[in-house]
XYZ file of C-alpha atoms in Angstrom:
250
model
C -65.768 69.484 -22.885
C -64.904 72.119 -25.449
C -62.484 71.614 -28.311
C -60.003 74.085 -26.847
C -59.701 72.066 -23.653
C -58.635 68.923 -25.482
C -56.528 70.686 -28.110
C -54.315 72.032 -25.323
C -53.678 68.672 -23.630
C -50.024 68.306 -22.672
C -47.880 65.946 -20.641
C -48.562 68.205 -17.652
C -52.365 68.055 -18.017
C -52.739 64.288 -18.117
C -55.975 64.270 -16.131
C -57.898 65.403 -19.218
C -56.689 62.727 -21.616
C -58.508 59.685 -20.140
C -61.765 61.668 -20.183
C -61.533 61.860 -23.972
C -60.860 58.152 -24.570
C -63.364 55.422 -25.383
C -61.390 52.366 -24.232
C -62.256 49.926 -26.979
C -62.413 46.181 -27.581
C -64.482 45.223 -30.609
C -62.719 42.257 -32.193
C -65.071 39.314 -32.735
C -62.806 36.900 -30.865
C -62.780 38.978 -27.666
C -63.241 36.724 -24.639
C -65.099 37.433 -21.420
C -61.758 37.605 -19.651
C -60.539 40.257 -22.084
C -63.727 42.252 -21.601
C -63.222 42.070 -17.836
C -59.651 43.319 -18.246
C -60.916 46.198 -20.388
C -63.199 47.230 -17.531
C -60.409 46.949 -14.975
C -58.183 49.184 -17.089
C -60.964 51.707 -17.618
C -61.543 51.962 -13.884
C -57.827 52.199 -13.148
C -57.142 54.957 -15.662
C -60.487 56.745 -15.562
C -61.404 56.458 -19.233
C -64.584 58.082 -20.491
C -66.099 54.778 -21.572
C -65.642 51.123 -22.321
C -66.668 50.623 -25.948
C -67.817 47.071 -26.665
C -70.173 45.042 -28.809
C -73.712 45.061 -27.459
C -73.586 41.425 -26.323
C -71.343 42.612 -23.468
C -73.377 45.664 -22.422
C -74.882 44.140 -19.292
C -71.616 42.588 -18.121
C -69.693 45.827 -18.601
C -72.442 47.894 -16.980
C -72.294 45.729 -13.872
C -68.522 46.056 -13.631
C -68.550 49.829 -14.090
C -71.444 50.465 -11.716
C -70.697 53.292 -9.292
C -67.872 54.716 -11.400
C -67.742 57.676 -13.787
C -66.804 55.426 -16.710
C -69.801 54.744 -18.936
C -70.787 51.928 -21.288
C -70.557 52.635 -25.013
C -71.959 50.021 -27.392
C -71.525 49.639 -31.128
C -74.517 48.348 -33.075
C -74.679 46.526 -36.395
C -70.913 46.700 -36.321
C -68.832 46.917 -38.452
C -70.964 46.723 -41.615
C -73.900 49.039 -40.960
C -75.841 47.124 -43.594
C -78.835 45.936 -41.559
C -82.287 47.489 -41.760
C -82.967 50.708 -39.885
C -85.503 48.948 -37.661
C -83.051 46.240 -36.623
C -80.435 48.862 -35.777
C -82.963 50.717 -33.664
C -83.969 47.507 -31.894
C -80.362 46.593 -31.120
C -79.730 50.090 -29.777
C -82.774 49.889 -27.502
C -81.721 46.475 -26.210
C -78.201 47.736 -25.504
C -79.585 50.704 -23.576
C -81.790 48.406 -21.494
C -78.628 46.441 -20.698
C -76.831 49.584 -19.534
C -75.382 51.338 -22.587
C -75.087 55.102 -22.128
C -73.742 55.890 -25.600
C -74.391 54.189 -28.936
C -72.021 54.051 -31.917
C -73.685 53.107 -35.208
C -72.324 52.642 -38.728
C -73.720 54.664 -41.605
C -74.944 52.451 -44.507
C -71.895 53.351 -46.579
C -72.933 51.334 -49.624
C -75.978 53.541 -50.064
C -73.830 56.656 -49.990
C -71.402 55.195 -52.539
C -74.190 54.402 -55.010
C -74.397 56.345 -58.273
C -77.627 58.012 -57.151
C -77.401 57.945 -53.345
C -80.782 57.699 -51.578
C -80.011 60.451 -49.092
C -83.421 60.296 -47.427
C -82.954 56.590 -46.717
C -79.494 57.174 -45.253
C -80.938 59.926 -43.068
C -83.713 57.568 -41.969
C -81.186 54.976 -40.764
C -79.602 57.505 -38.434
C -82.895 59.073 -37.388
C -84.363 55.676 -36.495
C -81.506 54.972 -34.100
C -81.463 58.495 -32.661
C -85.215 58.302 -32.024
C -84.883 54.886 -30.400
C -82.091 56.134 -28.148
C -83.998 59.246 -27.025
C -81.596 61.022 -24.646
C -78.715 58.568 -25.133
C -76.068 60.144 -27.418
C -75.514 58.514 -30.806
C -72.201 58.564 -32.668
C -72.318 57.901 -36.404
C -69.355 56.181 -38.047
C -69.024 57.397 -41.629
C -66.105 55.114 -42.684
C -63.840 57.811 -44.088
C -61.525 55.183 -45.565
C -64.287 54.002 -47.894
C -65.526 57.466 -48.875
C -63.013 58.585 -51.454
C -64.146 62.194 -51.889
C -64.320 65.033 -49.406
C -67.788 65.795 -50.736
C -69.061 62.356 -49.717
C -67.524 62.738 -46.259
C -69.144 66.130 -45.772
C -72.528 64.832 -46.945
C -72.254 61.904 -44.525
C -71.551 64.297 -41.661
C -74.435 66.578 -42.596
C -76.903 63.700 -42.868
C -75.839 62.428 -39.447
C -76.026 65.872 -37.880
C -79.431 66.641 -39.380
C -80.737 63.337 -38.005
C -79.662 64.290 -34.494
C -76.304 62.574 -34.030
C -74.208 63.789 -31.108
C -70.943 62.802 -32.817
C -69.646 62.011 -36.264
C -66.917 59.389 -36.154
C -64.195 58.496 -38.641
C -63.798 54.721 -38.951
C -64.676 51.297 -37.622
C -61.072 50.186 -38.058
C -62.351 47.062 -39.806
C -62.491 48.355 -43.390
C -58.896 49.375 -43.906
C -59.321 53.055 -43.124
C -57.689 55.029 -40.347
C -58.374 58.390 -38.789
C -56.387 61.191 -40.379
C -55.846 64.751 -39.278
C -57.258 65.982 -42.578
C -60.464 63.975 -42.274
C -61.033 65.063 -38.682
C -60.593 68.711 -39.650
C -62.932 68.259 -42.623
C -65.572 66.645 -40.412
C -65.269 69.316 -37.748
C -65.707 72.051 -40.336
C -68.715 70.195 -41.777
C -70.592 70.262 -38.463
C -69.504 73.720 -37.304
C -72.834 75.216 -38.318
C -74.500 73.111 -35.612
C -72.224 74.535 -32.929
C -73.097 78.232 -33.011
C -73.401 80.667 -30.115
C -71.133 78.672 -27.829
C -73.255 75.517 -27.956
C -71.599 72.286 -29.087
C -74.280 69.995 -30.463
C -72.261 67.794 -32.824
C -68.751 66.656 -31.994
C -66.090 64.615 -33.783
C -64.703 61.264 -32.652
C -61.453 60.009 -34.177
C -61.031 56.250 -34.301
C -58.995 53.824 -36.334
C -55.224 53.662 -35.966
C -54.841 56.198 -33.138
C -52.147 54.320 -31.240
C -49.566 56.941 -30.244
C -49.761 60.075 -28.149
C -48.488 62.140 -31.066
C -51.306 60.980 -33.351
C -53.821 61.456 -30.546
C -52.771 65.062 -29.981
C -52.935 65.749 -33.706
C -56.552 64.571 -33.699
C -57.394 66.930 -30.833
C -55.797 69.870 -32.608
C -57.779 69.044 -35.754
C -61.045 69.189 -33.812
C -61.683 65.752 -32.283
C -63.192 65.678 -28.811
C -63.213 61.913 -28.381
C -60.711 59.204 -29.301
C -61.719 55.596 -29.890
C -58.771 53.284 -29.392
C -57.677 49.949 -28.005
C -54.383 51.621 -27.019
C -55.721 53.870 -24.275
C -53.440 52.476 -21.588
C -50.390 52.987 -23.803
C -51.435 56.565 -24.620
C -51.892 57.560 -20.985
C -48.709 55.756 -19.939
C -46.757 57.537 -22.671
C -48.168 60.892 -21.630
C -47.289 60.383 -17.989
C -43.739 59.264 -18.753
C -41.136 61.630 -17.215
C -38.980 61.141 -20.317
C -41.847 62.267 -22.539
C -42.392 65.333 -20.388
C -38.750 66.330 -20.807
C -38.594 65.689 -24.533
C -42.022 66.926 -25.631
C -42.856 69.691 -23.230
C -43.989 71.821 -26.144
C -47.187 69.753 -26.368
């Protein structure tokens, strides 16, 4: 999908919205029954993926088999503070269990250091990208913890140079939320990788995207994927006849 397709989503083009949503359940206390419900909802509404912790990859893969909804797994979540080799190993294991996309967390503490070891940060992403081969990797940069635009741009560039398919705003576990400004900043940071009509690095907005209004703002800022546990509510709101009457301008 191209940015323009999602940025023009309206209440009358609801078929596009589910295709941009990673239907997400990442809380540590999630039960098997809740994971099963997540899969049922994803199949019912046609979401792009079910995004879960890697322990559930095989279970979710079995439930989604034969559908267009894919399995997205987070690794070393939400801290991103494990070794590069352990992240790569977890990613490989998740893929063997059925994961078709991998979301990893950048080692934010390294980037926040007084003399950031950029090559080491790059290596963390590259190790996972190499382990995943053709499976797309999304890199969470934790915008809420990176207090300067410069740090956010550097994080995006390191991820893109290492071969990430997406840069992603937040885990949602460190107090930060996706903002329109951060999404636009991230999209501008990776624009150089999307020349001549090719889109090689995209932006995923996650963290606090719970209303249709905020979702549409993220699309207009440049996001092509939304990570949220409120996917059902977003699609329901969009399909509401009342919403169509009141917000037809979207």
